[in-house]
GROMACS .gro file of C-alpha atoms in nm:
model
  188
    1PHE     CA    1   0.002   0.003   0.002
    2PHE     CA    2   0.213   0.295   0.130
    3GLN     CA    3   0.593   0.320   0.173
    4ASP     CA    4   0.562   0.443   0.527
    5ARG     CA    5   0.312   0.578   0.788
    6SER     CA    6   0.369   0.940   0.684
    7LEU     CA    7   0.239   0.868   0.334
    8ALA     CA    8  -0.053   0.671   0.469
    9VAL     CA    9  -0.150   0.949   0.710
   10GLU     CA   10  -0.112   1.206   0.434
   11TRP     CA   11  -0.349   1.003   0.213
   12CYS     CA   12  -0.606   0.989   0.494
   13GLU     CA   13  -0.575   1.365   0.564
   14GLU     CA   14  -0.615   1.452   0.201
   15SER     CA   15  -0.921   1.229   0.172
   16VAL     CA   16  -1.085   1.396   0.468
   17LEU     CA   17  -1.007   1.745   0.343
   18LYS     CA   18  -1.155   1.670   0.007
   19ALA     CA   19  -1.465   1.524   0.173
   20VAL     CA   20  -1.529   1.854   0.348
   21ARG     CA   21  -1.438   2.063   0.044
   22LEU     CA   22  -1.127   2.231   0.190
   23GLU     CA   23  -0.898   2.184  -0.110
   24THR     CA   24  -0.796   2.545  -0.113
   25LEU     CA   25  -0.696   2.536   0.247
   26ASP     CA   26  -0.504   2.213   0.184
   27ARG     CA   27  -0.302   2.377  -0.102
   28ASN     CA   28  -0.214   2.680   0.108
   29MET     CA   29  -0.172   2.516   0.448
   30ASP     CA   30   0.174   2.446   0.577
   31GLU     CA   31   0.272   2.261   0.890
   32GLN     CA   32   0.486   2.556   0.975
   33ALA     CA   33   0.187   2.784   1.009
   34CYS     CA   34   0.170   2.668   1.373
   35VAL     CA   35  -0.194   2.648   1.466
   36PRO     CA   36  -0.257   2.783   1.818
   37GLU     CA   37  -0.451   2.542   2.045
   38ASP     CA   38  -0.747   2.780   2.070
   39MET     CA   39  -0.793   2.757   1.686
   40GLU     CA   40  -0.806   2.378   1.665
   41GLY     CA   41  -1.136   2.277   1.522
   42ASP     CA   42  -1.224   2.635   1.417
   43VAL     CA   43  -1.190   2.637   1.041
   44TYR     CA   44  -1.246   3.012   1.000
   45SER     CA   45  -0.974   3.100   1.251
   46LEU     CA   46  -0.742   2.846   1.090
   47VAL     CA   47  -0.792   2.999   0.748
   48GLU     CA   48  -0.730   3.348   0.885
   49HIS     CA   49  -0.415   3.226   1.064
   50CYS     CA   50  -0.282   3.065   0.735
   51LEU     CA   51  -0.349   3.381   0.536
   52CYS     CA   52  -0.156   3.586   0.790
   53HIS     CA   53   0.139   3.348   0.761
   54MET     CA   54   0.129   3.378   0.382
   55GLU     CA   55   0.121   3.759   0.404
   56LEU     CA   56   0.440   3.757   0.606
   57PHE     CA   57   0.603   3.512   0.361
   58GLU     CA   58   0.496   3.731   0.060
   59ASP     CA   59   0.635   4.039   0.234
   60ILE     CA   60   0.970   3.867   0.276
   61LEU     CA   61   0.977   3.774  -0.092
   62ASP     CA   62   0.881   4.123  -0.204
   63THR     CA   63   1.140   4.284   0.028
   64LEU     CA   64   1.431   4.050  -0.041
   65SER     CA   65   1.391   3.910  -0.385
   66SER     CA   66   1.657   4.137  -0.532
   67HIS     CA   67   1.903   3.991  -0.273
   68MET     CA   68   1.817   3.624  -0.340
   69GLU     CA   69   1.884   3.370  -0.609
   70GLN     CA   70   1.589   3.203  -0.776
   71ILE     CA   71   1.608   2.824  -0.803
   72SER     CA   72   1.384   2.602  -1.019
   73LEU     CA   73   1.357   2.244  -0.915
   74LYS     CA   74   1.223   1.944  -1.106
   75GLN     CA   75   1.048   1.660  -0.930
   76GLY     CA   76   1.313   1.457  -0.747
   77ASP     CA   77   1.578   1.733  -0.735
   78VAL     CA   78   1.750   1.768  -0.398
   79LEU     CA   79   1.753   2.122  -0.253
   80ILE     CA   80   1.931   2.035   0.071
   81ARG     CA   81   2.135   1.718   0.122
   82GLN     CA   82   2.150   1.558   0.467
   83GLY     CA   83   2.496   1.583   0.624
   84GLU     CA   84   2.615   1.875   0.410
   85ALA     CA   85   2.691   2.217   0.547
   86GLU     CA   86   2.406   2.445   0.432
   87PRO     CA   87   2.476   2.812   0.500
   88HIS     CA   88   2.160   2.929   0.321
   89ILE     CA   89   1.796   2.988   0.399
   90TYR     CA   90   1.542   2.892   0.131
   91PHE     CA   91   1.190   3.022   0.073
   92LEU     CA   92   0.952   2.797  -0.119
   93GLU     CA   93   0.737   3.010  -0.348
   94SER     CA   94   0.557   2.734  -0.537
   95GLY     CA   95   0.554   2.357  -0.549
   96CYS     CA   96   0.585   2.094  -0.286
   97LEU     CA   97   0.895   1.955  -0.109
   98GLU     CA   98   0.952   1.667   0.125
   99ALA     CA   99   1.177   1.643   0.431
  100VAL     CA  100   1.351   1.300   0.431
  101LEU     CA  101   1.569   1.143   0.701
  102GLU     CA  102   1.817   0.908   0.553
  103GLY     CA  103   1.943   0.630   0.776
  104GLU     CA  104   2.141   0.308   0.723
  105ALA     CA  105   1.910   0.088   0.933
  106LYS     CA  106   1.569   0.192   0.794
  107GLY     CA  107   1.670   0.362   0.466
  108GLU     CA  108   1.462   0.679   0.397
  109VAL     CA  109   1.184   0.799   0.614
  110ARG     CA  110   0.972   1.092   0.498
  111LEU     CA  111   0.908   1.323   0.791
  112ARG     CA  112   0.688   1.588   0.642
  113LYS     CA  113   0.556   1.746   0.330
  114ILE     CA  114   0.650   2.111   0.280
  115MET     CA  115   0.415   2.343   0.091
  116ALA     CA  116   0.454   2.680  -0.075
  117GLY     CA  117   0.500   2.962   0.178
  118SER     CA  118   0.759   2.768   0.376
  119MET     CA  119   1.107   2.839   0.485
  120VAL     CA  120   1.370   2.559   0.493
  121GLY     CA  121   1.732   2.536   0.583
  122GLU     CA  122   1.694   2.774   0.879
  123MET     CA  123   1.766   2.512   1.142
  124SER     CA  124   2.117   2.429   1.012
  125TYR     CA  125   2.169   2.795   0.928
  126TYR     CA  126   2.103   2.914   1.285
  127SER     CA  127   2.266   2.621   1.457
  128ASP     CA  128   2.570   2.639   1.233
  129CYS     CA  129   2.574   2.266   1.170
  130GLU     CA  130   2.516   2.014   0.894
  131ALA     CA  131   2.176   1.961   0.749
  132ALA     CA  132   1.991   1.707   0.961
  133LEU     CA  133   1.752   1.612   0.675
  134SER     CA  134   1.746   1.604   0.302
  135ILE     CA  135   1.489   1.832   0.132
  136ARG     CA  136   1.366   1.704  -0.206
  137ALA     CA  137   1.116   1.829  -0.462
  138LEU     CA  138   0.791   1.628  -0.483
  139THR     CA  139   0.668   1.847  -0.762
  140PRO     CA  140   0.828   2.117  -0.983
  141CYS     CA  141   0.917   2.401  -0.742
  142LEU     CA  142   1.030   2.758  -0.745
  143ALA     CA  143   1.243   2.851  -0.445
  144TRP     CA  144   1.457   3.145  -0.346
  145ARG     CA  145   1.802   3.104  -0.178
  146LEU     CA  146   1.923   3.366   0.072
  147PRO     CA  147   2.291   3.301   0.120
  148ASP     CA  148   2.452   3.353   0.461
  149SER     CA  149   2.687   3.624   0.312
  150THR     CA  150   2.391   3.820   0.183
  151LEU     CA  151   2.202   3.808   0.513
  152ARG     CA  152   2.514   3.918   0.702
  153THR     CA  153   2.563   4.205   0.460
  154LEU     CA  154   2.199   4.303   0.508
  155GLU     CA  155   2.248   4.300   0.887
  156GLU     CA  156   2.507   4.578   0.840
  157THR     CA  157   2.365   4.772   0.547
  158ASP     CA  158   1.988   4.735   0.585
  159PRO     CA  159   1.903   4.600   0.935
  160ALA     CA  160   1.529   4.633   0.880
  161LYS     CA  161   1.533   4.379   0.597
  162ALA     CA  162   1.749   4.140   0.802
  163ILE     CA  163   1.515   4.174   1.097
  164LYS     CA  164   1.223   4.065   0.883
  165VAL     CA  165   1.401   3.743   0.792
  166HIS     CA  166   1.511   3.672   1.154
  167ARG     CA  167   1.161   3.742   1.292
  168PHE     CA  168   1.001   3.519   1.027
  169ALA     CA  169   1.254   3.244   1.110
  170ALA     CA  170   1.191   3.283   1.484
  171ARG     CA  171   0.823   3.249   1.428
  172ILE     CA  172   0.866   2.934   1.219
  173ILE     CA  173   1.113   2.774   1.464
  174SER     CA  174   0.893   2.854   1.766
  175CYS     CA  175   0.590   2.712   1.590
  176ARG     CA  176   0.777   2.392   1.510
  177LEU     CA  177   0.881   2.367   1.878
  178LEU     CA  178   0.524   2.421   1.997
  179ASP     CA  179   0.401   2.152   1.755
  180ALA     CA  180   0.673   1.913   1.872
  181ASN     CA  181   0.582   1.976   2.236
  182ARG     CA  182   0.211   1.910   2.163
  183ILE     CA  183   0.310   1.578   1.995
  184ARG     CA  184   0.535   1.490   2.292
  185GLU     CA  185   0.263   1.574   2.542
  186SER     CA  186   0.006   1.361   2.353
  187LEU     CA  187   0.235   1.060   2.384
  188TYR     CA  188   0.253   1.076   2.763
   0.00000   0.00000   0.00000
């Protein structure tokens, strides 16, 4: 049937979303949007929250596109390779990526699907370590690369632009931490 549980769960989620006619929300929703607990089950609040996230993302692209390199990916192309130093932050404008953990014992395990409006690479960027996961294109994608050197230059020459990136990254990272804590709490 399915390669792993992640793909099976994704199929179930997509089936449910189609059944309640939320295809548009599904295309724009991103696990990084970080849904506050008081919004769970409230579709209207959830949609508003996702739109706010997308507005912030679009503002980053508008503000920084002249400082970034545009990257086109074909299905199967690797954007970030696990174990490699990755001093860049990427913004996914269109398409769909997957985060994959590669291990010798179990092979590849897909951890999540990444939709347009997402930022990737920020964890290894801010922690100054190798990429913990590979990020691969599930569909044709358009992404923007913000190199470390460019961000450092912006910190000195245009701090307001650099602050936008850092705030967006802080929001994404804190949302991921909140989501991970919720998952951990649900297990105990």
